């Protein structure tokens, strides 16, 4: 029986450790983890892998051990990891490899620990190393690379990204334009392994990697998981659209205090997230509105994210009205089931012989690559159609 090997980029982070510990605990307690879209009736009869088939490994750049990181990340003690010896043993047995930080941005280099990154001078050697790790990790099983690493600094796409030939030339020349997320994606595609980009970083959404994914016939999906404020926004925006209520202003602010928030506190990295969040309203409403999105790092908040949105809208005879909402979500626990769904569905797409960008998975993302539709309900319909067509 084939396993499904899952290789996380950023395996010591909040999302990975929550997902892994949450799955181990659910298996231990013989129950479903909850919150999985792929556990609903729509997917009955689909050839989906189960969480008992998962095996984990991944890359990171920090020295903290995986078990300790899982303990720290479960700050609300939902998983009760500390007193679970079996869980500890399983977490400690997971292989962790040295990550790449070249060109990821100073704030990411600052959290990296000496001896836990690949610091060879040649980019080509780093890529070869990632490829050989992936090859060995995969063996004869199915495998998926999932990028849940810290958000990289915002970078415009350029010449190096424009074709596979130029990308490979960039690797040979140690180009400062190629980022870790892109190099991991390149390595995965070269090993015929699908890639999920859950981060807002620009990874496989460049022509060079589109080309490689098509050439190698590998599926990929991205980007930036839709778990919180944007999720609510893409439902409420439909409400205004369907009632033809004019949105005059939409202000949204997010407060978080986890490691993700700390990285996003650097304006170069925050831009990647803001870019990813800001496009949704125009697509849902059909017009530009006066909008602002803020993200603030407040350490005390930890993984308990707060979003507060304040909306001005007008209707019949110009009557002005207001809507506000507050969202209190535990970031990693919102993200983990989405990542599990994505893993199962990208694996299903590969089994169905599909490759390239998986547009039907846009319902999971803030910035779905290659899709202009942001309405949650319309995105769900796209997924439903894909599931039912086979
Ligand atoms: N609800 C959510 O939590 C959510 C939603 C959408 C998107 N995201 C994105 O998902 C990503 C992960 O979120 P998180 O909360 O788990 O973050 P985190 O900060 O807890 O974890 C990130 C991990 O990546 C590691 N890392 C950083 N750069 C790396 C590299 N180049 N190679 C290997 N490892 C590297 C870090 O050491 C850390 O362990 C972030 O980019 C975040 O913006 C999160």
XYZ file of C-alpha atoms and ligand atoms in Angstrom:
434
model
C 0.000 0.000 0.000
C 1.449 3.365 -1.093
C 1.998 6.065 1.523
C 1.500 9.776 0.890
C 4.696 11.525 1.946
C 4.200 15.155 2.865
C 7.241 17.391 2.829
C 6.670 20.721 4.560
C 8.790 23.765 3.821
C 8.693 25.306 7.300
C 8.002 22.073 9.216
C 8.628 23.636 12.639
C 6.066 26.402 12.127
C 2.580 26.877 13.580
C 0.633 25.348 10.694
C 2.846 22.270 10.173
C 3.171 21.309 13.814
C -0.555 21.873 14.454
C -1.457 19.761 11.435
C 0.927 16.928 12.259
C 0.152 16.782 15.993
C -3.579 17.178 15.294
C -3.564 14.254 12.880
C -1.496 12.012 15.160
C -3.855 12.789 18.033
C -6.981 12.142 15.943
C -5.578 8.785 14.828
C -4.683 7.953 18.422
C -8.239 8.771 19.534
C -9.779 7.059 16.517
C -11.832 10.073 15.420
C -11.908 12.520 12.512
C -10.109 15.816 13.221
C -13.094 17.974 12.163
C -13.190 20.985 9.854
C -12.235 19.076 6.692
C -14.221 19.987 3.586
C -13.070 16.700 2.048
C -14.930 14.810 4.797
C -18.289 16.154 3.566
C -20.793 14.268 1.394
C -19.598 15.941 -1.831
C -16.422 13.876 -1.725
C -17.948 10.486 -0.942
C -16.826 8.040 -3.587
C -13.693 10.066 -4.494
C -10.407 8.215 -4.392
C -9.004 10.339 -1.558
C -6.051 9.259 0.541
C -6.688 9.055 4.258
C -4.744 10.689 7.050
C -3.548 7.252 8.184
C -1.626 7.105 4.860
C 0.310 10.325 5.623
C 4.002 10.351 6.473
C 5.742 13.605 7.315
C 9.116 15.243 6.838
C 10.359 18.675 5.861
C 12.773 21.570 5.773
C 13.317 24.317 8.316
C 15.926 26.904 9.215
C 15.580 27.090 13.001
C 17.365 24.880 15.515
C 14.456 24.355 17.941
C 13.400 20.697 17.948
C 10.122 19.771 16.339
C 8.482 18.510 19.531
C 9.349 21.670 21.450
C 8.119 23.781 18.584
C 4.808 21.853 18.526
C 4.441 22.473 22.276
C 5.105 26.198 21.881
C 2.785 26.531 18.909
C -0.124 24.900 20.775
C -0.367 27.853 23.115
C -4.077 27.299 23.833
C -3.254 23.695 24.832
C -5.899 22.312 22.501
C -3.804 19.286 21.577
C -2.506 18.661 25.103
C 0.856 17.557 23.704
C 2.935 17.763 26.887
C 1.568 14.643 28.593
C 1.268 12.480 25.501
C 4.390 10.281 25.268
C 3.327 8.504 22.085
C 2.778 11.834 20.363
C 6.165 13.035 21.523
C 7.883 9.938 20.103
C 6.107 10.291 16.772
C 7.014 13.978 16.505
C 10.642 13.314 17.408
C 10.926 10.624 14.716
C 10.087 13.048 11.880
C 13.046 13.860 9.604
C 13.987 17.562 9.353
C 16.381 18.882 6.699
C 18.366 22.113 6.344
C 16.438 24.816 4.491
C 17.448 27.480 1.980
C 17.260 31.162 2.944
C 19.141 32.807 0.078
C 17.242 35.936 -1.068
C 14.303 35.304 1.312
C 14.844 38.635 3.089
C 16.757 39.837 6.152
C 13.989 39.157 8.663
C 13.936 35.500 7.654
C 17.745 35.298 7.856
C 17.470 36.794 11.343
C 15.298 33.932 12.658
C 17.548 31.250 11.100
C 19.991 29.436 13.389
C 23.573 28.760 12.446
C 24.100 25.213 11.204
C 20.424 24.757 10.254
C 20.520 26.287 6.770
C 22.195 25.213 3.582
C 24.946 27.806 3.270
C 26.853 26.508 0.273
C 27.892 29.321 -2.071
C 26.440 27.807 -5.249
C 22.665 27.955 -5.716
C 22.889 24.968 -8.083
C 24.345 22.846 -5.250
C 21.519 23.855 -2.923
C 18.915 22.905 -5.503
C 20.655 19.558 -6.097
C 20.597 18.904 -2.361
C 16.868 19.677 -2.078
C 16.238 17.398 -5.059
C 18.206 14.547 -3.573
C 16.451 14.925 -0.189
C 13.070 14.865 -1.933
C 13.993 11.860 -4.058
C 15.075 9.854 -1.058
C 12.134 11.002 1.089
C 9.637 10.097 -1.635
C 11.035 6.651 -2.472
C 8.335 4.721 -4.331
C 5.451 6.483 -2.597
C 3.309 9.455 -3.589
C 4.640 12.761 -2.346
C 3.566 16.428 -2.067
C 5.618 19.473 -1.104
C 3.681 22.019 0.955
C 5.124 25.495 1.428
C 4.147 26.814 4.861
C 7.340 28.764 5.437
C 7.515 32.373 6.600
C 6.293 34.943 4.076
C 9.189 36.080 1.895
C 9.857 39.720 1.140
C 7.775 41.105 -1.710
C 9.566 40.965 -5.028
C 8.340 41.908 -8.479
C 8.672 39.251 -11.132
C 11.461 39.868 -13.623
C 13.473 38.480 -16.524
C 14.738 35.499 -14.550
C 11.161 34.325 -14.005
C 10.028 34.746 -17.586
C 11.011 31.309 -18.916
C 12.433 28.024 -17.724
C 15.631 28.646 -19.666
C 16.188 31.988 -17.940
C 15.297 30.538 -14.555
C 17.903 27.791 -14.956
C 20.435 30.337 -16.144
C 19.601 32.318 -12.976
C 20.366 29.257 -10.839
C 23.728 28.803 -12.544
C 24.540 32.498 -12.030
C 23.344 32.633 -8.376
C 20.753 35.252 -9.290
C 19.572 37.512 -6.481
C 16.095 37.422 -8.072
C 15.385 33.763 -7.289
C 13.775 33.150 -3.912
C 13.749 30.070 -1.642
C 10.083 29.299 -2.376
C 10.821 29.287 -6.096
C 13.883 27.075 -5.699
C 11.958 24.547 -3.598
C 9.185 24.533 -6.221
C 11.716 24.050 -9.017
C 13.313 21.118 -7.129
C 9.887 19.538 -6.474
C 8.765 19.811 -10.113
C 12.094 18.399 -11.327
C 11.368 15.380 -9.105
C 7.794 15.201 -10.485
C 6.370 16.131 -7.095
C 3.280 18.399 -6.768
C 3.602 21.678 -4.835
C 1.125 23.614 -2.720
C 1.953 27.226 -1.902
C -0.036 28.168 1.201
C 2.015 31.364 1.663
C 1.590 34.749 -0.062
C 5.166 34.536 -1.431
C 5.636 34.489 -5.180
C 6.613 30.861 -5.822
C 5.132 28.838 -8.660
C 3.059 31.747 -10.000
C 5.778 32.688 -12.505
C 5.970 31.704 -16.185
C 9.185 29.687 -15.713
C 7.572 27.348 -13.187
C 4.265 27.177 -15.096
C 6.372 25.918 -17.989
C 8.204 23.350 -15.875
C 5.000 22.035 -14.246
C 3.449 21.539 -17.694
C 6.596 19.911 -19.042
C 6.869 17.516 -16.087
C 3.090 17.036 -15.916
C 2.936 17.965 -12.224
C -0.053 19.658 -10.524
C 0.349 22.675 -8.258
C -1.923 24.981 -6.261
C -1.671 28.404 -4.575
C -1.558 30.873 -3.129
C -2.071 32.208 0.399
C -4.611 30.218 2.391
C -7.997 31.919 2.866
C -8.580 31.300 6.573
C -9.699 34.475 8.329
C -10.649 38.032 7.495
C -10.540 37.465 3.729
C -12.715 34.373 4.082
C -15.446 36.433 5.768
C -14.921 39.291 3.316
C -15.494 37.096 0.266
C -18.835 35.975 1.688
C -20.062 39.392 2.858
C -19.071 41.050 -0.414
C -21.560 38.738 -2.170
C -24.285 39.961 0.170
C -23.696 43.578 -0.905
C -23.497 42.546 -4.561
C -26.688 40.483 -4.552
C -28.681 43.270 -2.798
C -27.039 45.989 -4.942
C -25.952 47.823 -1.812
C -23.096 50.151 -2.702
C -19.958 49.672 -0.605
C -18.394 53.100 -0.116
C -15.611 52.158 2.275
C -14.162 48.932 3.669
C -11.538 49.166 6.365
C -10.053 46.005 7.824
C -7.419 45.500 10.451
C -5.733 42.313 11.647
C -3.812 41.759 14.877
C -1.634 38.715 15.418
C 1.318 37.879 17.644
C 2.775 34.602 16.397
C 6.034 34.105 14.450
C 4.158 34.679 11.180
C 3.043 38.058 12.544
C 6.580 38.926 13.609
C 7.889 38.336 10.089
C 4.963 40.275 8.596
C 5.888 43.197 10.840
C 8.728 43.901 8.399
C 7.194 46.111 5.693
C 9.055 44.260 2.905
C 7.356 41.016 3.961
C 4.027 42.611 4.847
C 3.694 43.884 1.276
C 3.472 40.270 0.049
C 0.446 39.700 2.320
C -1.255 43.041 1.646
C -0.884 42.534 -2.126
C -2.479 39.131 -1.708
C -5.392 40.433 0.404
C -6.276 43.571 -1.485
C -7.633 42.232 -4.775
C -10.683 40.407 -3.532
C -13.211 43.238 -3.130
C -13.093 44.555 -6.672
C -13.570 41.059 -8.024
C -16.594 40.324 -5.778
C -18.283 43.741 -6.046
C -17.452 44.525 -9.675
C -16.132 48.032 -8.886
C -13.304 49.759 -6.988
C -14.082 50.911 -3.483
C -12.155 52.912 -0.921
C -10.395 50.169 1.003
C -7.568 49.652 3.483
C -6.126 46.467 4.947
C -3.830 46.610 7.964
C -1.804 43.908 9.701
C -0.276 44.655 13.094
C 2.024 42.510 15.194
C 1.051 42.460 18.884
C 3.074 39.750 20.627
C 0.563 39.148 23.415
C -2.080 38.064 20.912
C 0.015 35.013 19.913
C -1.766 32.658 17.504
C -5.136 34.119 18.525
C -5.801 36.407 15.609
C -8.282 39.248 15.738
C -9.697 40.909 12.655
C -12.019 43.893 12.797
C -13.715 45.276 9.712
C -15.717 48.471 9.374
C -17.854 48.920 6.259
C -19.869 51.908 5.012
C -22.582 51.128 2.481
C -25.566 52.892 0.979
C -28.879 51.805 -0.474
C -32.348 53.153 -1.384
C -32.345 56.943 -1.852
C -28.710 57.070 -0.699
C -29.443 55.915 2.865
C -26.070 55.383 4.555
C -25.566 52.326 6.734
C -22.742 50.557 8.514
C -21.630 46.996 9.154
C -18.809 45.906 11.446
C -17.589 42.449 12.276
C -14.983 41.008 14.600
C -13.275 37.709 13.915
C -11.466 35.807 16.653
C -9.711 32.848 15.053
C -6.852 30.588 16.093
C -4.691 30.953 13.018
C -2.952 27.573 12.837
C -6.144 25.653 13.675
C -7.980 27.421 10.857
C -5.169 26.703 8.422
C -4.387 23.051 9.278
C -7.623 21.471 7.909
C -7.356 23.543 4.702
C -3.866 22.186 4.152
C -5.120 18.620 4.704
C -7.927 19.207 2.165
C -5.433 20.642 -0.315
C -3.080 17.686 0.106
C -5.895 15.199 -0.497
C -7.239 17.096 -3.517
C -3.898 17.757 -5.202
C -3.110 14.071 -4.741
C -6.503 13.236 -6.289
C -5.769 15.555 -9.241
C -2.468 13.768 -9.801
C -4.195 10.375 -9.697
C -6.651 11.700 -12.295
C -3.714 12.606 -14.548
C -4.194 16.381 -14.205
C -1.295 18.794 -14.095
C -0.373 22.482 -14.081
C -2.345 25.010 -12.031
C -5.341 23.463 -10.231
C -7.880 26.275 -10.631
C -10.698 24.287 -9.026
C -8.900 24.694 -5.682
C -9.308 28.487 -5.653
C -11.823 28.203 -2.779
C -8.876 27.617 -0.439
C -6.858 30.688 -1.433
C -6.818 34.481 -1.029
C -4.915 34.918 -4.298
C -5.858 31.921 -6.426
C -3.325 31.630 -9.203
C -4.858 32.009 -12.655
C -8.395 32.689 -11.308
C -10.146 36.055 -11.020
C -13.119 34.687 -9.065
C -12.937 35.468 -5.324
C -16.536 34.864 -4.196
C -16.421 31.880 -1.828
C -19.695 30.446 -3.087
C -18.692 30.691 -6.746
C -15.319 29.148 -5.938
C -17.050 26.296 -4.113
C -19.211 25.711 -7.209
C -16.044 25.417 -9.322
C -14.740 22.736 -6.979
C -18.075 20.938 -6.926
C -18.201 20.861 -10.708
C -14.680 19.407 -10.835
C -15.520 16.719 -8.279
C -18.742 15.750 -10.062
C -17.388 15.732 -13.591
C -15.377 12.523 -13.083
N -4.100 31.053 9.136
C -2.824 30.990 8.864
O -2.096 30.592 9.739
C -2.319 31.357 7.485
C -3.225 31.716 6.488
C -2.752 32.024 5.209
C -1.392 31.986 4.952
N -0.510 31.662 5.947
C 0.914 31.670 5.625
O 1.459 30.381 5.873
C 2.833 30.510 6.242
C 3.090 29.729 7.520
O 2.336 30.240 8.583
P 2.730 29.817 10.088
O 1.797 30.525 10.979
O 2.868 28.340 10.187
O 4.167 30.495 10.211
P 5.308 30.214 11.258
O 6.093 31.476 11.336
O 4.777 29.643 12.518
O 6.190 29.071 10.573
C 7.018 29.271 9.489
C 8.144 28.260 9.564
O 8.901 28.383 8.367
C 10.286 28.290 8.694
N 10.997 28.876 7.552
C 11.106 30.185 7.218
N 11.785 30.323 6.064
C 12.110 29.073 5.660
C 12.800 28.570 4.543
N 13.276 29.388 3.609
N 12.957 27.224 4.425
C 12.457 26.385 5.384
N 11.786 26.824 6.460
C 11.607 28.141 6.597
C 10.374 29.016 10.026
O 11.546 28.676 10.719
C 9.109 28.521 10.715
O 9.347 27.319 11.407
C 3.102 32.016 6.358
O 3.664 32.465 5.153
C 1.718 32.594 6.523
O 1.613 33.942 6.095
C -0.951 31.353 7.204
